[in-house]
CSV table of N, CA and C in Angstrom, one decimal:
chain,number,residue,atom,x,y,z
A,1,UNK,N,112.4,123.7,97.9
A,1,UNK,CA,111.6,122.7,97.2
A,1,UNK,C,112.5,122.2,96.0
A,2,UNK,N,113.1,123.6,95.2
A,2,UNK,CA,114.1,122.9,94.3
A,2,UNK,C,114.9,121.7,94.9
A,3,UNK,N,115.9,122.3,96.4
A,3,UNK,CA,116.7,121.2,96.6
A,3,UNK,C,115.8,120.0,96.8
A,4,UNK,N,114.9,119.8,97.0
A,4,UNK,CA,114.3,118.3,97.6
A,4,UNK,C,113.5,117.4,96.9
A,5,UNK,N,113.4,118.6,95.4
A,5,UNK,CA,113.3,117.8,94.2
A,5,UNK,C,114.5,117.1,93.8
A,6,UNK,N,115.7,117.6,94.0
A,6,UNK,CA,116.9,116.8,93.5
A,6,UNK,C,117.6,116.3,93.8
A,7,UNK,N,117.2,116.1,95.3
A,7,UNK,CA,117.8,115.1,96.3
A,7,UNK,C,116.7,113.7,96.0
A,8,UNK,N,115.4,113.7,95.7
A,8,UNK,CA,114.5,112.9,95.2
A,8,UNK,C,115.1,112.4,93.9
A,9,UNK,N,115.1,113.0,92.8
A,9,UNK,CA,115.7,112.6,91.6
A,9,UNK,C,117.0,111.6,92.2
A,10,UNK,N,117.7,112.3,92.6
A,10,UNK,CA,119.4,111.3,93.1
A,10,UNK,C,119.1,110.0,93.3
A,11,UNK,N,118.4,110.1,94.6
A,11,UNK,CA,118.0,109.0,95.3
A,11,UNK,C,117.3,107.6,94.3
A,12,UNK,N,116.3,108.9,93.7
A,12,UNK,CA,115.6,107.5,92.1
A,12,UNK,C,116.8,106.6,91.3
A,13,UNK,N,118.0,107.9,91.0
A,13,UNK,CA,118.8,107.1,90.1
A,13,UNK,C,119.7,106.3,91.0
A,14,UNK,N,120.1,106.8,91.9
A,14,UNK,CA,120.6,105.7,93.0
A,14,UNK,C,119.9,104.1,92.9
A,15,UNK,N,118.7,104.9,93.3
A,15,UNK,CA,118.1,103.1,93.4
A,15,UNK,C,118.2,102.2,92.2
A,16,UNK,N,117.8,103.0,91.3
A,16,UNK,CA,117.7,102.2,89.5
A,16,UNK,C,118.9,101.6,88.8
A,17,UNK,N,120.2,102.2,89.5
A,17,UNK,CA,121.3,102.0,89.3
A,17,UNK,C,121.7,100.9,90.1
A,18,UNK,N,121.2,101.1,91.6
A,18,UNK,CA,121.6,99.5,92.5
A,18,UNK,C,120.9,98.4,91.7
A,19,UNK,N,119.5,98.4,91.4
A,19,UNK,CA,119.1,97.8,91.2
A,19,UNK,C,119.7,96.9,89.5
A,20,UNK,N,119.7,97.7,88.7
A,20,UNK,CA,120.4,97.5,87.6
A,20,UNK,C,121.5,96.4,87.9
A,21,UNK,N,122.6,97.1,88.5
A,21,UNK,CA,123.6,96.1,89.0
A,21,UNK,C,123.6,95.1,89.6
A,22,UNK,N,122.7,94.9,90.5
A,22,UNK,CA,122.0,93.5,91.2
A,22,UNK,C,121.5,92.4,89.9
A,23,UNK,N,121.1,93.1,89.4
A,23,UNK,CA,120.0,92.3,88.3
A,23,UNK,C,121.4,91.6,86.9
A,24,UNK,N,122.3,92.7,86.7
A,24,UNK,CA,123.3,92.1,85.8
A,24,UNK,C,124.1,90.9,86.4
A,25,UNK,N,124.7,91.6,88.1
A,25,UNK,CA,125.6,90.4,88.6
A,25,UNK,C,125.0,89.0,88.7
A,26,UNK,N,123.5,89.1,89.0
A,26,UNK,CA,123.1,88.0,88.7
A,26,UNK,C,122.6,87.1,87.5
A,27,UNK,N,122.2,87.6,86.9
A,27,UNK,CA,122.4,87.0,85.3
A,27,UNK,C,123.9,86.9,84.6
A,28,UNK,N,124.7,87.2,85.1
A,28,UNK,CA,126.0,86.9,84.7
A,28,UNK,C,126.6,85.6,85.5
A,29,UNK,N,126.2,85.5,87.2
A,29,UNK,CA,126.5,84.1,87.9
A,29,UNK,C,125.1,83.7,87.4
């Protein structure tokens, strides 16, 4: 359970992190 809490966690910052990036390159073009 531990691991698959923190394979969830990753995954969250993964996404928030793509998303972040997506969102800067385009306000920067």
């Amino acid at each position: 359970m531990d691991s698959n809490l923190k394979m969830s966690l990753i995954t969250t910052v993964c996404a928030l992190a793509v998303i972040l990036a997506f969102s800067f390159t385009a306000i920067m073009n």
